[in-house]
PDB file of C-alpha atoms in Angstrom:
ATOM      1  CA  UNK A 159      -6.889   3.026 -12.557  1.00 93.00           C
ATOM      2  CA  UNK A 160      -4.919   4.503 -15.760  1.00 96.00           C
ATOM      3  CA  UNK A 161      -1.332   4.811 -13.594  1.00 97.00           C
ATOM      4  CA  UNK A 162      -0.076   2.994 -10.532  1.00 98.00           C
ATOM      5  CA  UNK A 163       2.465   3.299  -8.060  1.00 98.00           C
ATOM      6  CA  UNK A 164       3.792   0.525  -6.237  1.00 98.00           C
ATOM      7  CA  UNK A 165       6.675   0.998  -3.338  1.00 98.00           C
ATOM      8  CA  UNK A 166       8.433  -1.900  -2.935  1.00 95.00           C
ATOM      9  CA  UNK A 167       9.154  -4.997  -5.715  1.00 96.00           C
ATOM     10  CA  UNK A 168       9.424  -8.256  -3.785  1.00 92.00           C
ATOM     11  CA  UNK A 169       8.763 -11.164  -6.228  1.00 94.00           C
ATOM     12  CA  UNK A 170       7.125  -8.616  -8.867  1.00 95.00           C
ATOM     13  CA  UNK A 171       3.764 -10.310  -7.844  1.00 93.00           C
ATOM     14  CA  UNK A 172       1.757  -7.734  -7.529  1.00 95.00           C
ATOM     15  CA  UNK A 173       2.729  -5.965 -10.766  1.00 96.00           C
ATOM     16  CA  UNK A 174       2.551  -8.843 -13.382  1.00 94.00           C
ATOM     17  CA  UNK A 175      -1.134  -9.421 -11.423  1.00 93.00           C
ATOM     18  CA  UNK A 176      -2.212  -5.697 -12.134  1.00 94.00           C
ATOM     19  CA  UNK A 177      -0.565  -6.098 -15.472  1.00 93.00           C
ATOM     20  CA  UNK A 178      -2.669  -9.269 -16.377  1.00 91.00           C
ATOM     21  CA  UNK A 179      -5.833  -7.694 -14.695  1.00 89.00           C
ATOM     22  CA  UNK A 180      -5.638  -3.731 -16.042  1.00 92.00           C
ATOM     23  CA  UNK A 181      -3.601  -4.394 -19.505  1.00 93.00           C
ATOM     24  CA  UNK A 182      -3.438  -0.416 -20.637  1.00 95.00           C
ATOM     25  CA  UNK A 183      -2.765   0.618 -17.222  1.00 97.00           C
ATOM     26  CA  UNK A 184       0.609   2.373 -16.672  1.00 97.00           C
ATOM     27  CA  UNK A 185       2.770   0.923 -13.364  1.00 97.00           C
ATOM     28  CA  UNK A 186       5.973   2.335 -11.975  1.00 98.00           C
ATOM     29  CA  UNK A 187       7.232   0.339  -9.419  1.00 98.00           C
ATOM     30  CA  UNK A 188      10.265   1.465  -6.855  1.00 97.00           C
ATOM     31  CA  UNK A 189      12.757  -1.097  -5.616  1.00 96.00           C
ATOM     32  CA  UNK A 190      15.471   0.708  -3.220  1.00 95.00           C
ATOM     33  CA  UNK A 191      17.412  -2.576  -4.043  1.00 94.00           C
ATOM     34  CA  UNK A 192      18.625  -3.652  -7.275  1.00 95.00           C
ATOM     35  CA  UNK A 193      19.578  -7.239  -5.657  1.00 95.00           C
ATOM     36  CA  UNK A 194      15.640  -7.435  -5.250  1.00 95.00           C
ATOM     37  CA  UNK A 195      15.045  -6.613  -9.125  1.00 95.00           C
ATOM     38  CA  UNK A 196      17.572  -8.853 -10.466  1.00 95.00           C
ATOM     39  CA  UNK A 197      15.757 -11.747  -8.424  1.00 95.00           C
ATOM     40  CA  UNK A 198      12.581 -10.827  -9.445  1.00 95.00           C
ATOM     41  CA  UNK A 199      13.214 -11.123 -12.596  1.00 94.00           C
ATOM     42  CA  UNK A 200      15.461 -14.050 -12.647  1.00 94.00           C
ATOM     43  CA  UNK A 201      13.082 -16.657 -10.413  1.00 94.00           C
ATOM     44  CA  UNK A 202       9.823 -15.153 -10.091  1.00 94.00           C
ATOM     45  CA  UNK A 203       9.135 -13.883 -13.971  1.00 91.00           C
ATOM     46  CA  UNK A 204       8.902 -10.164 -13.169  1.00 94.00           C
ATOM     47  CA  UNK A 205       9.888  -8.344 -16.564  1.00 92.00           C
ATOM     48  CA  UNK A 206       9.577  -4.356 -16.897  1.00 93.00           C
ATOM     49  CA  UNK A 207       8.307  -3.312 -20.163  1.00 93.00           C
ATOM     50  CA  UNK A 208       7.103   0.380 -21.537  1.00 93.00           C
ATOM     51  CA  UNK A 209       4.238   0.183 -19.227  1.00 95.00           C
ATOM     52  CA  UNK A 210       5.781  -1.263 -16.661  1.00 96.00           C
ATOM     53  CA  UNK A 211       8.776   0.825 -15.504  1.00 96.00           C
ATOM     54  CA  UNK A 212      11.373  -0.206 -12.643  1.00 97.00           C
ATOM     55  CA  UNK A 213      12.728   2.906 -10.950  1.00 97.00           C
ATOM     56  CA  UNK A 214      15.445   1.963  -8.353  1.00 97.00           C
ATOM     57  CA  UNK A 215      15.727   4.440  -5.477  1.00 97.00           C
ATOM     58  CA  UNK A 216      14.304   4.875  -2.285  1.00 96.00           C
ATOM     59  CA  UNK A 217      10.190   5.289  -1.757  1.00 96.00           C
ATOM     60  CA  UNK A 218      10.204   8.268  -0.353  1.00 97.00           C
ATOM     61  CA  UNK A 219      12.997  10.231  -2.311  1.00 97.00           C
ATOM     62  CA  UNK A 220      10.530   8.825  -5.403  1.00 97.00           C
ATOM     63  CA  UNK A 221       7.668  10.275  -4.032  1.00 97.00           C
ATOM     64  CA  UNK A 222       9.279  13.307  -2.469  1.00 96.00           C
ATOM     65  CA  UNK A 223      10.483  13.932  -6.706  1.00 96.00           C
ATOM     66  CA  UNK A 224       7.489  13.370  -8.220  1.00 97.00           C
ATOM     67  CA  UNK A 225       5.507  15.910  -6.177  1.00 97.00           C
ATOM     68  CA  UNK A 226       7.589  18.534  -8.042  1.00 96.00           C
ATOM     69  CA  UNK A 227       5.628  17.617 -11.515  1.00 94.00           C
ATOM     70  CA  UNK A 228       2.318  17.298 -12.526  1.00 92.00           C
ATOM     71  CA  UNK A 229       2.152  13.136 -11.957  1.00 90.00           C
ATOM     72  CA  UNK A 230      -0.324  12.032 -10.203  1.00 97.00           C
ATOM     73  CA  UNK A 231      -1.505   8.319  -9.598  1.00 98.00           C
ATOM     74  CA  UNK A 232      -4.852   6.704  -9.495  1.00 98.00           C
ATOM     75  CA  UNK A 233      -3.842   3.619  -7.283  1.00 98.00           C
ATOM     76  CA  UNK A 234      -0.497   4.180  -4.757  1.00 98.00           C
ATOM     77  CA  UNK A 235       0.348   0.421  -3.160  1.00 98.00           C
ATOM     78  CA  UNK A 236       2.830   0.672  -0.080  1.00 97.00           C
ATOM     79  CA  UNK A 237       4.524  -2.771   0.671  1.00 95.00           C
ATOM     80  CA  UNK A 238       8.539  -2.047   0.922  1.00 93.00           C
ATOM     81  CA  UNK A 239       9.796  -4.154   3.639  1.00 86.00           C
ATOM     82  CA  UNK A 240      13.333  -4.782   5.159  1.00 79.00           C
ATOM     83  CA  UNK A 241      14.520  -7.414   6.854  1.00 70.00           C
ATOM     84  CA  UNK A 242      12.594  -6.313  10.049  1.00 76.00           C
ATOM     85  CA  UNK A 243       9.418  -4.615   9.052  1.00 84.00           C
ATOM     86  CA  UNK A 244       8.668  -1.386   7.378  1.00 89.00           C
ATOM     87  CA  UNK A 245      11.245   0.925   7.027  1.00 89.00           C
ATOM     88  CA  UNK A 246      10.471   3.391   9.835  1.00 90.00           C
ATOM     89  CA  UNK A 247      10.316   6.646   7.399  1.00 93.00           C
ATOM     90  CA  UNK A 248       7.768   4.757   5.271  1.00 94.00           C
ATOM     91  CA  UNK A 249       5.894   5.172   8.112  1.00 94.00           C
ATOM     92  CA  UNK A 250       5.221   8.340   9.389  1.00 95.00           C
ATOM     93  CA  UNK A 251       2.863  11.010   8.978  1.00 97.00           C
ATOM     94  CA  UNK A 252       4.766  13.464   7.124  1.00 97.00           C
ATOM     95  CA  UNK A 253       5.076  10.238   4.746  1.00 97.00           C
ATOM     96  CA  UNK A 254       1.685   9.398   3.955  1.00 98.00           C
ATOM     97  CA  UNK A 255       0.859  12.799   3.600  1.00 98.00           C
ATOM     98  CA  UNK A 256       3.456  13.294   0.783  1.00 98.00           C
ATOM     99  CA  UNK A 257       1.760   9.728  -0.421  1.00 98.00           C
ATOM    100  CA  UNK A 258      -1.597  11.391  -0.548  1.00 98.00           C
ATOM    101  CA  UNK A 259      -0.387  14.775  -2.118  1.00 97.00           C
ATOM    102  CA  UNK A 260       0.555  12.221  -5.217  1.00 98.00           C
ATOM    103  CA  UNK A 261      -2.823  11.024  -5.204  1.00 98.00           C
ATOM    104  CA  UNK A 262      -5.031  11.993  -8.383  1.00 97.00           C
ATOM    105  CA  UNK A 263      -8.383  13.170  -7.618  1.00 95.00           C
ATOM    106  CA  UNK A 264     -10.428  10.047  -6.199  1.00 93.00           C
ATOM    107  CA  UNK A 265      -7.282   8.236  -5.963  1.00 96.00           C
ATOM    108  CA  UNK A 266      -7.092   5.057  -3.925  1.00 97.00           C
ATOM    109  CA  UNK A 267      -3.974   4.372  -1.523  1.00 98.00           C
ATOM    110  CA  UNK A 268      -3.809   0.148  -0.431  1.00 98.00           C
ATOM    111  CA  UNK A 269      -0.752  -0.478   1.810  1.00 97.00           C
ATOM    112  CA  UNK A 270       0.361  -3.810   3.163  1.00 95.00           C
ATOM    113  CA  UNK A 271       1.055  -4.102   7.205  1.00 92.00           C
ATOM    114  CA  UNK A 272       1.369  -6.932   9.650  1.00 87.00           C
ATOM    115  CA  UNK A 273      -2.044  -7.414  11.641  1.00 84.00           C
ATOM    116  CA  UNK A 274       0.057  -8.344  14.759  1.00 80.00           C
ATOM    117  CA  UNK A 275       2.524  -5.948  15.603  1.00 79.00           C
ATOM    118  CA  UNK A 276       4.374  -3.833  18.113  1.00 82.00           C
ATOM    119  CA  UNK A 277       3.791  -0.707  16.085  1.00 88.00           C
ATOM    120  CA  UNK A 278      -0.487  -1.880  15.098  1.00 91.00           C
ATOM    121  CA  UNK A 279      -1.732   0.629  17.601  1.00 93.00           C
ATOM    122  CA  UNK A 280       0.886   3.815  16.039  1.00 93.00           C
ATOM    123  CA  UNK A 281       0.181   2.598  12.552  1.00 94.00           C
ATOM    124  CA  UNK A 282      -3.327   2.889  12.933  1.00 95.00           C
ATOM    125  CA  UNK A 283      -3.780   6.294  14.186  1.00 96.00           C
ATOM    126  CA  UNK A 284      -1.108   7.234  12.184  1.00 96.00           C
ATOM    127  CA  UNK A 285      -2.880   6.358   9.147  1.00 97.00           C
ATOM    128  CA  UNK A 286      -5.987   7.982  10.900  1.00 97.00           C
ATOM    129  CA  UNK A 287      -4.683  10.997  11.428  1.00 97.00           C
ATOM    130  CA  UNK A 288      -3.452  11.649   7.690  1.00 97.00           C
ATOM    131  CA  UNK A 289      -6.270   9.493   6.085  1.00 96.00           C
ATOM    132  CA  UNK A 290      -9.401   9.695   8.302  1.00 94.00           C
ATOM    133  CA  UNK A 291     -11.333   7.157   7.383  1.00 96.00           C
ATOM    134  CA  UNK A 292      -9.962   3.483   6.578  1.00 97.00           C
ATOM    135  CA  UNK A 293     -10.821  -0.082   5.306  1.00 97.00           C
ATOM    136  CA  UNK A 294      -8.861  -2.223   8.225  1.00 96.00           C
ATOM    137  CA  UNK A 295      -8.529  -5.799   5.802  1.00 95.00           C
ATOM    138  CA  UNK A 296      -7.385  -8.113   8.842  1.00 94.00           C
ATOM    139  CA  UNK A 297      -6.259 -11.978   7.910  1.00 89.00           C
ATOM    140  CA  UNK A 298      -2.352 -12.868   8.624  1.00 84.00           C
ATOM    141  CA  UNK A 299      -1.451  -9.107   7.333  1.00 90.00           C
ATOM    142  CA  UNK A 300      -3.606  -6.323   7.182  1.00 94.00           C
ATOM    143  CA  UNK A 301      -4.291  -4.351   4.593  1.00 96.00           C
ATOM    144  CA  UNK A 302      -5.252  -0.430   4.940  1.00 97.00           C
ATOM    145  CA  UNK A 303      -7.348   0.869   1.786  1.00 97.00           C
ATOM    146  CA  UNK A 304      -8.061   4.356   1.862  1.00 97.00           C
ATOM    147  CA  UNK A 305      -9.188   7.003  -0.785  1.00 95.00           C
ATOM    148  CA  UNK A 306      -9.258  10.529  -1.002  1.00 92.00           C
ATOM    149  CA  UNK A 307     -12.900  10.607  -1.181  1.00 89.00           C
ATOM    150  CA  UNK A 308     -15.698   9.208   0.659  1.00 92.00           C
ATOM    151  CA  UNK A 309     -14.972   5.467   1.146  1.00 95.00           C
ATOM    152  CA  UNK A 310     -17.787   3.323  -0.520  1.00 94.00           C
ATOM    153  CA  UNK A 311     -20.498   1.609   1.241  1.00 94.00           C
ATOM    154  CA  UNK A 312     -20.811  -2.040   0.549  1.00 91.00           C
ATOM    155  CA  UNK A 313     -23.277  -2.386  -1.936  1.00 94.00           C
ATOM    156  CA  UNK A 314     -20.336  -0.361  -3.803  1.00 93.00           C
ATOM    157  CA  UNK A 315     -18.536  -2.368  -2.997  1.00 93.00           C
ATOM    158  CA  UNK A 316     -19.961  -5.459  -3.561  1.00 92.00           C
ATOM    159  CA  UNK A 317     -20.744  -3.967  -7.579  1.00 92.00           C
ATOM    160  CA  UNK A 318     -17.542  -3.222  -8.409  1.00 88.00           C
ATOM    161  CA  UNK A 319     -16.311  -6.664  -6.965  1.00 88.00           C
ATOM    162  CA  UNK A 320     -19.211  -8.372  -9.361  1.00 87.00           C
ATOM    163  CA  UNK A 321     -17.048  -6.760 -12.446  1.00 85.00           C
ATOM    164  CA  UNK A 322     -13.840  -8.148 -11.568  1.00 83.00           C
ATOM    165  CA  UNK A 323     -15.105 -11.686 -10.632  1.00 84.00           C
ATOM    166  CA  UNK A 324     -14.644 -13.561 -13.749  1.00 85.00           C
ATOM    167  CA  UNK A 325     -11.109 -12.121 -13.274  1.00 84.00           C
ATOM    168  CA  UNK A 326     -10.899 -13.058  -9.649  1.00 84.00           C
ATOM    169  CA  UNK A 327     -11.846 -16.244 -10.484  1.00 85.00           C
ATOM    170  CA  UNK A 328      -8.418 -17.468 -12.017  1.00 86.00           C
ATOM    171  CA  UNK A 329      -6.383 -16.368  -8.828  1.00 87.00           C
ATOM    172  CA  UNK A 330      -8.590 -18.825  -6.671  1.00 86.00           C
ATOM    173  CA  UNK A 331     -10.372 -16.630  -4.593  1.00 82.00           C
ATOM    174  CA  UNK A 332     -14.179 -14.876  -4.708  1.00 84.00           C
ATOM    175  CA  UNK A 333     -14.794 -11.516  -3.703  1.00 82.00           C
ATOM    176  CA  UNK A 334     -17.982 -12.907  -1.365  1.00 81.00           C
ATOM    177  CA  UNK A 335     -15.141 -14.014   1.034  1.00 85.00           C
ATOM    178  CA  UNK A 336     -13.352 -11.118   1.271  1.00 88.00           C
ATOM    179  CA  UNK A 337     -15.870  -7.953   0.911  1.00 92.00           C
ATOM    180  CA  UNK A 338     -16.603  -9.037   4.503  1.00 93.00           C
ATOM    181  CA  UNK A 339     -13.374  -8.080   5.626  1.00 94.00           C
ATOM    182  CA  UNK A 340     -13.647  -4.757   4.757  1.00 95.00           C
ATOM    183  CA  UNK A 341     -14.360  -2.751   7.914  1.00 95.00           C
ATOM    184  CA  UNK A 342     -14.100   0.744   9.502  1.00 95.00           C
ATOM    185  CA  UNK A 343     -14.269  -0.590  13.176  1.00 93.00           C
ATOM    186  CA  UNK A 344     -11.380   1.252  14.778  1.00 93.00           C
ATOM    187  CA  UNK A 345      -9.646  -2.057  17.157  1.00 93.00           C
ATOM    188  CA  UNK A 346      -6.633   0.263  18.490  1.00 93.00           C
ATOM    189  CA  UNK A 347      -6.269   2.583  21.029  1.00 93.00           C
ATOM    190  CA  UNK A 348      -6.579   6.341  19.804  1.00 94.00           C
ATOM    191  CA  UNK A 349      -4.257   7.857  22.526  1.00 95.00           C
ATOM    192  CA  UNK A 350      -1.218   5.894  21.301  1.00 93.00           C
ATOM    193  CA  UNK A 351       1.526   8.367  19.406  1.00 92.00           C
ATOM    194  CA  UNK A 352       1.242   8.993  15.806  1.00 95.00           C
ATOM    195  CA  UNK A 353       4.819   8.222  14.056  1.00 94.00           C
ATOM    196  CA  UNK A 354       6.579  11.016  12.912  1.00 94.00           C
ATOM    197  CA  UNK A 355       9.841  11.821  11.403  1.00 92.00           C
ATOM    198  CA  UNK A 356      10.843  13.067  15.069  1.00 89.00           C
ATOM    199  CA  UNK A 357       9.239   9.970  17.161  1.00 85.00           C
ATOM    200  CA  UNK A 358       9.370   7.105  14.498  1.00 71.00           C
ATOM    201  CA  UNK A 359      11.304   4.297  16.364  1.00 72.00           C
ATOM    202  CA  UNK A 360       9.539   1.497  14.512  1.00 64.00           C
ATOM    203  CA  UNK A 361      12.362  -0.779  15.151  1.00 59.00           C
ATOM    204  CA  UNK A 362      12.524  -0.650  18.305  1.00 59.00           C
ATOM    205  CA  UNK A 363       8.599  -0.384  18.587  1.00 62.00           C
ATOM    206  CA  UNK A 364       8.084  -4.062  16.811  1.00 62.00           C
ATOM    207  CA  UNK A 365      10.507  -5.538  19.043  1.00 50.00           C
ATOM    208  CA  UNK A 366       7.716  -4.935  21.976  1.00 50.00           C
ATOM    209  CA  UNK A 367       4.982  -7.694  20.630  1.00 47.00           C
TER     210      UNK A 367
END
């Protein structure tokens, strides 16, 4: 990918990863807390740089902005948590279909859930609804991948893998053991509600696992 979004800072893990990984690429990471940025970059070794810009707002006021240019992102990573879960208008399908208006052509969206969850059934065919077709990634999270084309089969998969591995390989982990987690099977019921800005109680929703 030549530009990134990610919602959501945390530690700054996942940027100083890409950043190590994808060296020319061009990150913009949004952190609705400045708190969160100051930490990052205090304990965890997060630093922003020319290519790696730190825009504090909120998510979706980012993403509801940049749909007035021309910016457009190859790779858009969703993982902005509160203190509960995902804040509910993160969540809904008027949301993610903002989130895939930003998307360049072929563009790839990866957003971080919680596999067991309150909201797992509304998520999913949220996500359905907007997206289609899904890779459901299932270990203590889950992790949605989605593109706006046709998802890959696995021997795609399993060839682009083989050109990251030697990269992979410093991280500890080998793409054998996790291309088999990438699935379509659908493990939620399709008649639960889709979240919208009208019915998006996600608080509430969690608190029923």
């Amino acid at each position: 990918p030549g530009s990134v979004l990610i919602i959501g800072l945390g530690g700054g893990t996942i940027p100083r990863t890409l950043r190590q990984l994808l060296p020319q690429t061009r990150i913009d990471v949004v952190e609705i807390d400045p708190a969160v940025v100051r930490v990052a970059a205090r304990y965890f070794g997060f630093t922003a740089s020319d290519k790696t810009r730190v825009i504090e707002t909120d998510g979706r006021v980012y993403v509801k902005r940049a749909l007035r240019g021309t910016q457009r992102y190859d790779l858009i990573m969703l993982d902005a948590f509160d203190h509960e879960y995902i804040p509910e208008h993160l969540l809904t399908q008027e949301f993610l279909e903002e989130v895939k208006s930003l998307l360049a052509p072929g563009g790839v969206l990866a957003a971080n859930t919680f596999s067991s969850s309150g909201l797992y059934e509304h998520e999913s065919v949220t996500y359905a609804k907007v997206f289609e077709k899904f890779f459901n990634l299932k270990r203590e999270n889950r992790v949605i991948l989605t593109r706006l084309s046709a998802l890959p089969d696995k021997e795609q998969l399993r060839t682009t893998a083989q050109q990251f591995s030697g990269s992979f390989d410093r991280y500890g982990f080998k793409a054998a053991e996790l291309l088999p987690l990438f699935t379509q099977e659908r493990d939620w019921d399709p008649g639960a509600r889709v979240l919208t800005d009208q019915y998006s109680p996600a608080n509430l929703l969690n608190l029923e696992r």
